[in-house]
PDB file of C-alpha atoms and ligand atoms in Angstrom:
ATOM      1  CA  UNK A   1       0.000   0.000   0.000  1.00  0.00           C
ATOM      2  CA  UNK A   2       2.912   2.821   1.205  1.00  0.00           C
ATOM      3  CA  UNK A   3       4.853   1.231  -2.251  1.00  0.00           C
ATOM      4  CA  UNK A   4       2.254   1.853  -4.280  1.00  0.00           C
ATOM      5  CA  UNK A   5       1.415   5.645  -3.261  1.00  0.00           C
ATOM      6  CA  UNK A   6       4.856   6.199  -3.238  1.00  0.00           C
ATOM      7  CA  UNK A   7       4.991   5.037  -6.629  1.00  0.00           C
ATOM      8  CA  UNK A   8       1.758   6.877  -7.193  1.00  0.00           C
ATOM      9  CA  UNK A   9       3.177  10.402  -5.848  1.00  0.00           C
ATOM     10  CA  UNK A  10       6.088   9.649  -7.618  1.00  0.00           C
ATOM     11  CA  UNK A  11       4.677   9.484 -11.155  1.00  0.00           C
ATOM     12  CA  UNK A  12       3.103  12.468 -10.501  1.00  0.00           C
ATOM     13  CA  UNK A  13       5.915  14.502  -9.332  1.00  0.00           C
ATOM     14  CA  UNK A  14       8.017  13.365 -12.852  1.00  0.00           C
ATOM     15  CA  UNK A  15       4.726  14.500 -14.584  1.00  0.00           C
ATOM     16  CA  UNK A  16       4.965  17.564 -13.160  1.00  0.00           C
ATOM     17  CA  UNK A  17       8.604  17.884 -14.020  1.00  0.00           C
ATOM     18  CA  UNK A  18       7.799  17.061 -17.573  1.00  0.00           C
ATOM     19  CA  UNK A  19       5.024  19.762 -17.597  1.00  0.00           C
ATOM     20  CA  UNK A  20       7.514  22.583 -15.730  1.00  0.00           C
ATOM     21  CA  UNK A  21      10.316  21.851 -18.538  1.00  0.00           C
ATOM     22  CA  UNK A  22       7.503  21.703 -21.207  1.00  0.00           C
ATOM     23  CA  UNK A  23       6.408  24.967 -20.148  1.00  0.00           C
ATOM     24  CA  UNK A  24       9.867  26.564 -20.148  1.00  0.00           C
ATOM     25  CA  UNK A  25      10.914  25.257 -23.311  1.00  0.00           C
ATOM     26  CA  UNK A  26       8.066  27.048 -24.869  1.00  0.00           C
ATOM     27  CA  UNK A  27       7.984  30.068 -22.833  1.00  0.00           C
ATOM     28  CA  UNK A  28      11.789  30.361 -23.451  1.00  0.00           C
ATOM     29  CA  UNK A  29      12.170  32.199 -20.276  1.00  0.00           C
ATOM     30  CA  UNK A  30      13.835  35.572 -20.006  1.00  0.00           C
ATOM     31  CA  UNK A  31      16.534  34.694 -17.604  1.00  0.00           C
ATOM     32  CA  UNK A  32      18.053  32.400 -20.760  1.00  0.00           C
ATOM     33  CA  UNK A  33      18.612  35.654 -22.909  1.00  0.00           C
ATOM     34  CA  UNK A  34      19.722  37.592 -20.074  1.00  0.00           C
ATOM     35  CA  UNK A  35      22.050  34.841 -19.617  1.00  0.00           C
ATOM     36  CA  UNK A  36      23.348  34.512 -23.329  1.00  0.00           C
ATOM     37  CA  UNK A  37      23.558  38.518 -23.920  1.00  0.00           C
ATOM     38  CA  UNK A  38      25.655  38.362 -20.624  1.00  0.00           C
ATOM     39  CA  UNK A  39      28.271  36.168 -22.308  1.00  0.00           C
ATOM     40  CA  UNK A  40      27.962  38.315 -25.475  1.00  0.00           C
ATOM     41  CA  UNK A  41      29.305  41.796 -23.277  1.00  0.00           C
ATOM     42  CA  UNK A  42      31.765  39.003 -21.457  1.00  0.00           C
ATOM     43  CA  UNK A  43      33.086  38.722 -25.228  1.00  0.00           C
ATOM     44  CA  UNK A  44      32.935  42.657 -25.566  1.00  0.00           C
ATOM     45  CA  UNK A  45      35.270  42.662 -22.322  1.00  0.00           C
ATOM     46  CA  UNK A  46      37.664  40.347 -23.693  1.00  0.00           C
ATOM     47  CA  UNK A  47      37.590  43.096 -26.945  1.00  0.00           C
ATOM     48  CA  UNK A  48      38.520  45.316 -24.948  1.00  0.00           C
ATOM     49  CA  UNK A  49      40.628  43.987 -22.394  1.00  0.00           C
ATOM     50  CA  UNK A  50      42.704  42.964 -25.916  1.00  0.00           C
ATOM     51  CA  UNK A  51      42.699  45.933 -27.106  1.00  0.00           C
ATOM     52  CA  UNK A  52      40.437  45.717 -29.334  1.00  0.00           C
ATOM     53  CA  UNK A  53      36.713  47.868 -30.385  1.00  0.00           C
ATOM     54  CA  UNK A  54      34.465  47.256 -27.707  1.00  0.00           C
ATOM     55  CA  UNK A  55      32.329  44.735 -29.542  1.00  0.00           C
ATOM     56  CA  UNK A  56      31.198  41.246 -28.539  1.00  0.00           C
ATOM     57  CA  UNK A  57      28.589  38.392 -29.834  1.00  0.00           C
ATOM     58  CA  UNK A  58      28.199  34.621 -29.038  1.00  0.00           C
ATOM     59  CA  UNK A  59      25.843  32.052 -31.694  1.00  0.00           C
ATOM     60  CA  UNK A  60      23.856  29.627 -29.364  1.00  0.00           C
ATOM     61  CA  UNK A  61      22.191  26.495 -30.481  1.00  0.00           C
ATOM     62  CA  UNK A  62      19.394  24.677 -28.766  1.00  0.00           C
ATOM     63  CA  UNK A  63      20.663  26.418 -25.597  1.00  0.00           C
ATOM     64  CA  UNK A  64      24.491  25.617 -26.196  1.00  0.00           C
ATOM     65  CA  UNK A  65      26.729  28.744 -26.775  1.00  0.00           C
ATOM     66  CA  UNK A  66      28.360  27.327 -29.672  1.00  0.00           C
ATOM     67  CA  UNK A  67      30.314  30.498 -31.030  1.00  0.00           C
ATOM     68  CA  UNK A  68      32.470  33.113 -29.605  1.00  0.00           C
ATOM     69  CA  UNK A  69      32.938  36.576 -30.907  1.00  0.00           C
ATOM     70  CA  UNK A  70      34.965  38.718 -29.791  1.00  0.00           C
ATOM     71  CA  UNK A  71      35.723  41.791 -31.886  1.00  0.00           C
ATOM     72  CA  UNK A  72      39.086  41.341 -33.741  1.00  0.00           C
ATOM     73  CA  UNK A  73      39.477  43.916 -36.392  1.00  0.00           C
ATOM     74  CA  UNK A  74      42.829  45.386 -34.735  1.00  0.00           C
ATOM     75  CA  UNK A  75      43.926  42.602 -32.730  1.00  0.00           C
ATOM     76  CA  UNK A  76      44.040  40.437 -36.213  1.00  0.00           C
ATOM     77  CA  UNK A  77      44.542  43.265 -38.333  1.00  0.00           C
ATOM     78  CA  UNK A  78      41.276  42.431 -40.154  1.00  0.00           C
ATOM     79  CA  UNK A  79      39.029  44.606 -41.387  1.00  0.00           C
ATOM     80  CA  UNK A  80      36.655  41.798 -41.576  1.00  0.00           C
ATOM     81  CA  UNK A  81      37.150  40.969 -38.026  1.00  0.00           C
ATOM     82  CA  UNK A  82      33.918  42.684 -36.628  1.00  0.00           C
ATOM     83  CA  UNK A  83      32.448  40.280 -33.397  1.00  0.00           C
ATOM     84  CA  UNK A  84      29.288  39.128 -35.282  1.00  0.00           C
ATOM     85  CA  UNK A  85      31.266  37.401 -37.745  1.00  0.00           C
ATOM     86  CA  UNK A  86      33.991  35.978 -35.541  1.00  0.00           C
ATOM     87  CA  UNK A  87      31.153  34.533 -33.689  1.00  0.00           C
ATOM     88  CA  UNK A  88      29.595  32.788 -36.858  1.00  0.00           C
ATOM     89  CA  UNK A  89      32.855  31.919 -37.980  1.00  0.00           C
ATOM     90  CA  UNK A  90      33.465  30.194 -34.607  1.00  0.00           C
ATOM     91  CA  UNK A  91      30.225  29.044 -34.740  1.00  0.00           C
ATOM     92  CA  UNK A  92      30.855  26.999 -38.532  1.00  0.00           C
ATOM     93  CA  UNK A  93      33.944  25.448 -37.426  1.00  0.00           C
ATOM     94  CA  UNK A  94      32.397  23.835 -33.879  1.00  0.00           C
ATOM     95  CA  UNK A  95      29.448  22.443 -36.226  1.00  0.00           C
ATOM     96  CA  UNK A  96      31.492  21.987 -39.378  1.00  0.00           C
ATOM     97  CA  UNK A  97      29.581  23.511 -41.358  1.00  0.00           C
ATOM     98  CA  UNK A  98      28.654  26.749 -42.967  1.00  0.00           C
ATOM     99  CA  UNK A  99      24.967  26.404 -41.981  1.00  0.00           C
ATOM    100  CA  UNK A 100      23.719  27.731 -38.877  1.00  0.00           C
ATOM    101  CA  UNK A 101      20.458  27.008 -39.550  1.00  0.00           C
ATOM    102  CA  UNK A 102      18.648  27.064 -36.107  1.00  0.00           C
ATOM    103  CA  UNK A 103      20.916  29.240 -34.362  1.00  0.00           C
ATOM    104  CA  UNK A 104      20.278  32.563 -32.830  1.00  0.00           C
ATOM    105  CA  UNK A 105      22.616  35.157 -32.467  1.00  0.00           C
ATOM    106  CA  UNK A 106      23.210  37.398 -29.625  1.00  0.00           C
ATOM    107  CA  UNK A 107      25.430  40.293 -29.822  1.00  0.00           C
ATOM    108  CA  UNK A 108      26.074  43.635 -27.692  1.00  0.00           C
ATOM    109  CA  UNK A 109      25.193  46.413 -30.261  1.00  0.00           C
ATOM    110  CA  UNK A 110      23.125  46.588 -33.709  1.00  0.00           C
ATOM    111  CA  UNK A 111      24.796  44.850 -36.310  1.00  0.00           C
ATOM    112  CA  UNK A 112      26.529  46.751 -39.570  1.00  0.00           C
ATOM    113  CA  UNK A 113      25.646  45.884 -42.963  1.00  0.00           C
ATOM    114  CA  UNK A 114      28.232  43.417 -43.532  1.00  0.00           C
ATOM    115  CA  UNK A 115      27.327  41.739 -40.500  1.00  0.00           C
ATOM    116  CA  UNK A 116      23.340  41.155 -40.768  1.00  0.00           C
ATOM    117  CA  UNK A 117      24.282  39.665 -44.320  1.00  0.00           C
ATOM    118  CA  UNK A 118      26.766  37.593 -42.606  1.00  0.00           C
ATOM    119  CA  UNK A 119      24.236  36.475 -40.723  1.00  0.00           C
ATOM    120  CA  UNK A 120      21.901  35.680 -43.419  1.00  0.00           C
ATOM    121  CA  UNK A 121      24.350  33.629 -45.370  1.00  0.00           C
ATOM    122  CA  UNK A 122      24.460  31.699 -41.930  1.00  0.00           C
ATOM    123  CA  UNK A 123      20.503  31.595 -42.081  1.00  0.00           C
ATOM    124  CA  UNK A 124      20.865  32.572 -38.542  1.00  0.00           C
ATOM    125  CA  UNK A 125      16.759  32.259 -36.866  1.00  0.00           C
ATOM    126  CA  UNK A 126      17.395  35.231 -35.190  1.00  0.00           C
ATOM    127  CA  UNK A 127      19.234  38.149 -33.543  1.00  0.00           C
ATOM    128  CA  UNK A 128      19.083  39.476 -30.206  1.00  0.00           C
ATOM    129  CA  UNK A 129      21.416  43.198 -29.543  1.00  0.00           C
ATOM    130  CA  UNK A 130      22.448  44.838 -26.311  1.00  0.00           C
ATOM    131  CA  UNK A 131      21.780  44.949 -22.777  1.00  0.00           C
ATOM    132  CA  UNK A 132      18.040  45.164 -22.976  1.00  0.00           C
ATOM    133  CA  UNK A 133      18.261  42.009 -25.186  1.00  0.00           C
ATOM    134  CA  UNK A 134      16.178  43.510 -28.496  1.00  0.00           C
ATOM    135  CA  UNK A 135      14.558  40.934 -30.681  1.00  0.00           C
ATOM    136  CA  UNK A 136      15.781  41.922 -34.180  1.00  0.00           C
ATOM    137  CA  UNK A 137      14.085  39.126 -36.021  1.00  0.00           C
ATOM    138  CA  UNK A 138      15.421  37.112 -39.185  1.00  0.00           C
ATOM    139  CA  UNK A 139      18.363  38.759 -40.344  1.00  0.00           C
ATOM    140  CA  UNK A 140      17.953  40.305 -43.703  1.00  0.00           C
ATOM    141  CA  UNK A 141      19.990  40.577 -47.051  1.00  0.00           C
ATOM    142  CA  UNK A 142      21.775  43.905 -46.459  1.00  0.00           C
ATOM    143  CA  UNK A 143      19.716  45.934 -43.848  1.00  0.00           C
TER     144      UNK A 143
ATOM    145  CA  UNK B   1      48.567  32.106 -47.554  1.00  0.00           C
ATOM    146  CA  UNK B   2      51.596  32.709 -46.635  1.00  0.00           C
ATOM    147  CA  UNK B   3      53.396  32.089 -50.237  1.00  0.00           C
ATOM    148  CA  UNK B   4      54.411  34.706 -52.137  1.00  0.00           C
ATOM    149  CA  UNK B   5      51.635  36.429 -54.762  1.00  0.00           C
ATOM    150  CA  UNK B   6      52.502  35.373 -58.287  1.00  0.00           C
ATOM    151  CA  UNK B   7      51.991  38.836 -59.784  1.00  0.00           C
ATOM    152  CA  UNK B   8      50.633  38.974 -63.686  1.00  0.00           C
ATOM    153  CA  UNK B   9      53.707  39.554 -65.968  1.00  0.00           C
ATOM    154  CA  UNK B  10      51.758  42.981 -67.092  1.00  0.00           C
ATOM    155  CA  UNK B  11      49.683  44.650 -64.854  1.00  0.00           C
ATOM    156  CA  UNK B  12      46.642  45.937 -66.088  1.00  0.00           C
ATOM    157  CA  UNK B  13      42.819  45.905 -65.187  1.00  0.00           C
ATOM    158  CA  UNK B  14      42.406  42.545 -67.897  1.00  0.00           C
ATOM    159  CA  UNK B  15      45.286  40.646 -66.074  1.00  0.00           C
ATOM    160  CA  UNK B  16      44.388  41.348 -62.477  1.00  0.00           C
ATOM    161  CA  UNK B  17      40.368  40.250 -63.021  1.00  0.00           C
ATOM    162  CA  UNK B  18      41.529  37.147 -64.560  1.00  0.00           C
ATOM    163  CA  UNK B  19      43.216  36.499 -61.700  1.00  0.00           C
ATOM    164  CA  UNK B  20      39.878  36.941 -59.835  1.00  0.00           C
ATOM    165  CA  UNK B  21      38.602  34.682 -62.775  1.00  0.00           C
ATOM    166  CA  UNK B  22      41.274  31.752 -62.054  1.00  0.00           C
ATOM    167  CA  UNK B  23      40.875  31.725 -58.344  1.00  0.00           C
ATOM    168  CA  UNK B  24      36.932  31.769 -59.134  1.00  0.00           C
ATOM    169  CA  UNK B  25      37.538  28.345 -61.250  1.00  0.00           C
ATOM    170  CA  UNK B  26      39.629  26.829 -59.320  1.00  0.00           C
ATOM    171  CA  UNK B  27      38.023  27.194 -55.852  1.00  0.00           C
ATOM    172  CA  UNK B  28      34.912  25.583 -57.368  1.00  0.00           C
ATOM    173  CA  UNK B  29      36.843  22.757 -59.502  1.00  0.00           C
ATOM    174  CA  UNK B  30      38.443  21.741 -55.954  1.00  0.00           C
ATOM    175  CA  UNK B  31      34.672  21.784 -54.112  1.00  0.00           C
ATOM    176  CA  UNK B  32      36.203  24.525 -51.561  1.00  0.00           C
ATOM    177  CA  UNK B  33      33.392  26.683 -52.482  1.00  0.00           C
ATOM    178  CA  UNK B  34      31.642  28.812 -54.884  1.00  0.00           C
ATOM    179  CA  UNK B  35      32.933  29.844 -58.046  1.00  0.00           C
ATOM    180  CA  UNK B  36      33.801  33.161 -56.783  1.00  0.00           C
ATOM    181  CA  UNK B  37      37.515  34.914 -56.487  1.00  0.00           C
ATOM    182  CA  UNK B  38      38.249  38.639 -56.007  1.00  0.00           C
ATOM    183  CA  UNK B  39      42.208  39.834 -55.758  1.00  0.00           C
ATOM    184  CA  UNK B  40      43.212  43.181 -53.615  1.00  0.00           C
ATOM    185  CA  UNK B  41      45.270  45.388 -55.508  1.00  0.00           C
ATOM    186  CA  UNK B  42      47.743  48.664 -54.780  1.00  0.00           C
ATOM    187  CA  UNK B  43      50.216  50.188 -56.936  1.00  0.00           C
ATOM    188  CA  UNK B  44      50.087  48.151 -59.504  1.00  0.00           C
ATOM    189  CA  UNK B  45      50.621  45.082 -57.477  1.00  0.00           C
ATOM    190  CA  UNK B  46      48.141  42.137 -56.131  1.00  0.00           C
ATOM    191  CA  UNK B  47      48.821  42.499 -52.245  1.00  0.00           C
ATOM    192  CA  UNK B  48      46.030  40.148 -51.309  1.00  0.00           C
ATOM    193  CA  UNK B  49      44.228  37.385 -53.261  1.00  0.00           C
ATOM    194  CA  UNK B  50      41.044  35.146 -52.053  1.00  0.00           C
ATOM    195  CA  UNK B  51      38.236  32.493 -53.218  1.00  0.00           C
ATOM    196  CA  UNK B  52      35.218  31.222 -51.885  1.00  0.00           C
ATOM    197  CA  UNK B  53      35.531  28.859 -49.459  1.00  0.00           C
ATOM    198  CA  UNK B  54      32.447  28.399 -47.516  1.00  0.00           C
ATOM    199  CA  UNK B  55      32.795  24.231 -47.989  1.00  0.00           C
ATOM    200  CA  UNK B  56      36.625  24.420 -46.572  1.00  0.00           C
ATOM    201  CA  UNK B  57      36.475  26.399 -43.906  1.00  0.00           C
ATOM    202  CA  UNK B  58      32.341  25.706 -42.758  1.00  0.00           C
ATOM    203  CA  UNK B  59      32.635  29.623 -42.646  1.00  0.00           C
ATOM    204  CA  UNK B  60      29.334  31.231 -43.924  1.00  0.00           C
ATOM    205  CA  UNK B  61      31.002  34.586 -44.172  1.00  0.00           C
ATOM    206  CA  UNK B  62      33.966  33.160 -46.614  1.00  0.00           C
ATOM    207  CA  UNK B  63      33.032  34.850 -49.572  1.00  0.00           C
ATOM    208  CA  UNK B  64      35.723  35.506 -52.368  1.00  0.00           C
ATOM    209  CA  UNK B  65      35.471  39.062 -51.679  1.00  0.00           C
ATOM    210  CA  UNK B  66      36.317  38.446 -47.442  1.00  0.00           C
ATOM    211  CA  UNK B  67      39.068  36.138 -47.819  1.00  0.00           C
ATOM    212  CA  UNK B  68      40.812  38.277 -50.412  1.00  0.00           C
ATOM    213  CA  UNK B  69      40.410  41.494 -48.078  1.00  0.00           C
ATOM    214  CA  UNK B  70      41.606  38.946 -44.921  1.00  0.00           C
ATOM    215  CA  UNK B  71      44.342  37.794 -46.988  1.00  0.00           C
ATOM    216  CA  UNK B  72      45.629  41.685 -47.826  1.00  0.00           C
ATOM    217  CA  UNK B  73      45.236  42.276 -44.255  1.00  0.00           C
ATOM    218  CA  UNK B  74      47.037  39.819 -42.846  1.00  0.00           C
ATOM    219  CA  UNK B  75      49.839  40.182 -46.038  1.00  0.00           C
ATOM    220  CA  UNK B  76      50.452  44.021 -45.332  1.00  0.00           C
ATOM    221  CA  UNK B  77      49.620  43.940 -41.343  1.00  0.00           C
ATOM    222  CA  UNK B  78      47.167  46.451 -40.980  1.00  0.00           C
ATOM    223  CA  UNK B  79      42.995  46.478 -41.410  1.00  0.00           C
ATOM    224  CA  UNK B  80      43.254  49.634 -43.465  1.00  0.00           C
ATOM    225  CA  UNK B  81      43.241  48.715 -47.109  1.00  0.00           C
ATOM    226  CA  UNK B  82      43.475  52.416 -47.872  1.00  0.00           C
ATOM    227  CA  UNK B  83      44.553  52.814 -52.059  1.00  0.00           C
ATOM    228  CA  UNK B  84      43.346  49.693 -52.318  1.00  0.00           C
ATOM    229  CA  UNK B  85      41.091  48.783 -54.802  1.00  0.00           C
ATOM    230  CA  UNK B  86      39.430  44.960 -55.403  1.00  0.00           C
ATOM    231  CA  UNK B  87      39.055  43.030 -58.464  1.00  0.00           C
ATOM    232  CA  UNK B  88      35.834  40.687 -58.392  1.00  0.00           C
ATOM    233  CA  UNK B  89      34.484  37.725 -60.398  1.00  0.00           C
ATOM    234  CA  UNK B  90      30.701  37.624 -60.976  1.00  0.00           C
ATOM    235  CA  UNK B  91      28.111  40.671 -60.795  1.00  0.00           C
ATOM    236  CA  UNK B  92      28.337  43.384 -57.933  1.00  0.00           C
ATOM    237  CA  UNK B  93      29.500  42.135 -54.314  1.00  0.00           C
ATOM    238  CA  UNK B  94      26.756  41.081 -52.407  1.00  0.00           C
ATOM    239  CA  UNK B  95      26.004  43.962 -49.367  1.00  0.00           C
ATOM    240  CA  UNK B  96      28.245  41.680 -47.106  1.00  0.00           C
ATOM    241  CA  UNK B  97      30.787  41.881 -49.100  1.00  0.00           C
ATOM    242  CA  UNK B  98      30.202  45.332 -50.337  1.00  0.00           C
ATOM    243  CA  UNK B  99      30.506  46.362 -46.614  1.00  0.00           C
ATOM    244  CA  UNK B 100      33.572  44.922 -45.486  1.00  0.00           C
ATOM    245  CA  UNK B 101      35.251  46.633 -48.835  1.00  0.00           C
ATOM    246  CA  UNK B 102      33.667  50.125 -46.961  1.00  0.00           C
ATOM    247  CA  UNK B 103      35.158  49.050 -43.886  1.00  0.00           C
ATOM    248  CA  UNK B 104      38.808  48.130 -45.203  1.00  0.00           C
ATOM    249  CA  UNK B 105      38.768  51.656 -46.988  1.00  0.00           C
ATOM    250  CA  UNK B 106      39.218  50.268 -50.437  1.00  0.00           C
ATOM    251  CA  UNK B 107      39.066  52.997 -53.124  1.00  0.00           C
ATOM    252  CA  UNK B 108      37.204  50.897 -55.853  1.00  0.00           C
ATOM    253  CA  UNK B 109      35.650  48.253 -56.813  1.00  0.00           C
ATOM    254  CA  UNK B 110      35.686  46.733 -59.858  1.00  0.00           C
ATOM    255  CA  UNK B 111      33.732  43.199 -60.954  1.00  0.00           C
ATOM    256  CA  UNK B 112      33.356  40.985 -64.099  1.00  0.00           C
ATOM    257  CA  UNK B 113      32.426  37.697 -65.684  1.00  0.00           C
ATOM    258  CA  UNK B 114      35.206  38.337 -68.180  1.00  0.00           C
ATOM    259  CA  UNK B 115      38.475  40.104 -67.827  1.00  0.00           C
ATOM    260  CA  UNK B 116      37.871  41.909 -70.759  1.00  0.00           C
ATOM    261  CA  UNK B 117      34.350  43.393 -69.925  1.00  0.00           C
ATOM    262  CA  UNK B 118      34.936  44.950 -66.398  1.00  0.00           C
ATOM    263  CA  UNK B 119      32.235  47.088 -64.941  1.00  0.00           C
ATOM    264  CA  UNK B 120      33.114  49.741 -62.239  1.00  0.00           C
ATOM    265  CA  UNK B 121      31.216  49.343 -59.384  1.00  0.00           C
ATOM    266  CA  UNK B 122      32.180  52.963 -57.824  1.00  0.00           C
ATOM    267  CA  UNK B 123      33.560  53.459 -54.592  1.00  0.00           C
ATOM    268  CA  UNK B 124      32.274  51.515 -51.415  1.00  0.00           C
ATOM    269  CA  UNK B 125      29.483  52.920 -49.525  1.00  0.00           C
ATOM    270  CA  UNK B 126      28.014  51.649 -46.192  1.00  0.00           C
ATOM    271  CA  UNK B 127      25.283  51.380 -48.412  1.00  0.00           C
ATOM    272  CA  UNK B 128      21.012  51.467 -47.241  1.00  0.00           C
ATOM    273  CA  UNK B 129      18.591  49.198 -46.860  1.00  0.00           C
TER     274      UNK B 129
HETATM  275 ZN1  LIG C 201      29.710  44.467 -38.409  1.00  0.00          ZN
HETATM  276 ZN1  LIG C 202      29.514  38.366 -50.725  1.00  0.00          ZN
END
């Protein structure tokens, strides 16, 4: 009798479980952005701390930071070097491949021109900028 | 690439775009990437050359345009491409590509499917959406 409510209250307690995670997968609860921009102005303190512009992103996928980016125009003397696209490019060599399809990309200010197309070659899902975490949407073909 | 540049034996606008044409070949004969190659050039010399290579590297942003701007870069040791002008296979640089030749200061740039029928694309803007 105590086994089987024990087993009884147990069921229930890993259905609730299953409900709570159900519930924050599809909220996709604020605290998880907060958490990834965080890491994106961690890579815009590296920038700095480098010597670098103060820029930083990070590309996440299914809640795994997967891509670090932080800005490296003068400490790699590349003018293609902006954080976005270190992060991609970081991003493409920890999947292996070019697509990012599925990935969302978090970075500290609004990307530039060259960057939002980098991120639409990616066919990054979306882009979240700066401290009060902005949903930018799909990124777009030049704007 | 840290070889040497095999320049053209006689510089001139023909001989540096088929440059951009050869790399554009090649990169796609080898399944690196896209048939796309662009060369960086200053004072009549090519100080940085590139192809596509989005398959090689798993780099979504390694257009023949970017890796030929990276390559000058990293050749001369400075982001700032000033007097600088690129040579592009294809039509116009996509805004990507168009942006990072804004950012590295290039002066011009010029793009063609055949060396002898270049079109001047103007200087780089940031360019609007
Ligand atoms: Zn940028
Ligand atoms: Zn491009």
């Amino acid at each position: 009798m105590l086994n089987r409510r024990s087993m009884l209250t147990g069921a229930m307690a890993a259905m609730m479980t299953g409900l709570l995670t159900l519930r924050n997968a599809l909220a996709q609860p604020a605290n998880a952005h907060s958490g990834f921009i965080k890491r994106a102005f961690a890579m815009r303190r590296r920038a700095v701390a480098e010597g670098d512009q103060a820029y930083g992103a990070i590309v996440v996928k299914k809640g795994r930071v997967i891509g670090l980016g932080p800005s490296r125009v003068l400490t790699n003397m590349d003018a293609t070097g902006h954080a976005e696209m270190e992060a991609l490019r970081d991003a493409g060599r920890t999947l292996g491949t070019h697509d990012l399809s599925g990935c969302i990309l978090y970075t500290t200010s609004l990307p530039c021109r060259m960057c939002e197309t980098a991120a639409y070659w990616g066919n990054i899902e979306r882009v979240y900028t700066g401290a009060d975490i902005t949903d930018r949407g799909k990124p777009g073909y030049g704007c | 690439m840290a070889d040497l540049i095999k320049q053209p034996a006689v510089s001139s606008p023909a001989a540096f775009m088929q440059r951009a044409l050869d790399l554009a070949a090649a990169t796609q004969k080898s399944g690196r990437g896209n048939a796309y190659g662009a060369v960086i050039v200053r004072s009549d010399r090519i100080i940085g050359e590139g192809a596509n290579a989005i398959y090689a590297h798993h780099d979504p942003t390694a257009h023949g345009e970017v890796e030929a701007i990276k390559d000058a870069c990293r050749r001369i040791g400075d982001n700032d491409l000033s007097g600088a002008v690129i040579y592009t296979s294809g039509g116009a640089p996509c805004p990507m590509c168009a942006t990072a030749c804004y950012w590295a200061n290039l002066d011009r740039i010029y793009y063609a499917h055949r060396a002898d029928d270049i079109t001047d694309g103007g200087v780089p803007e940031y360019g609007k959406c």
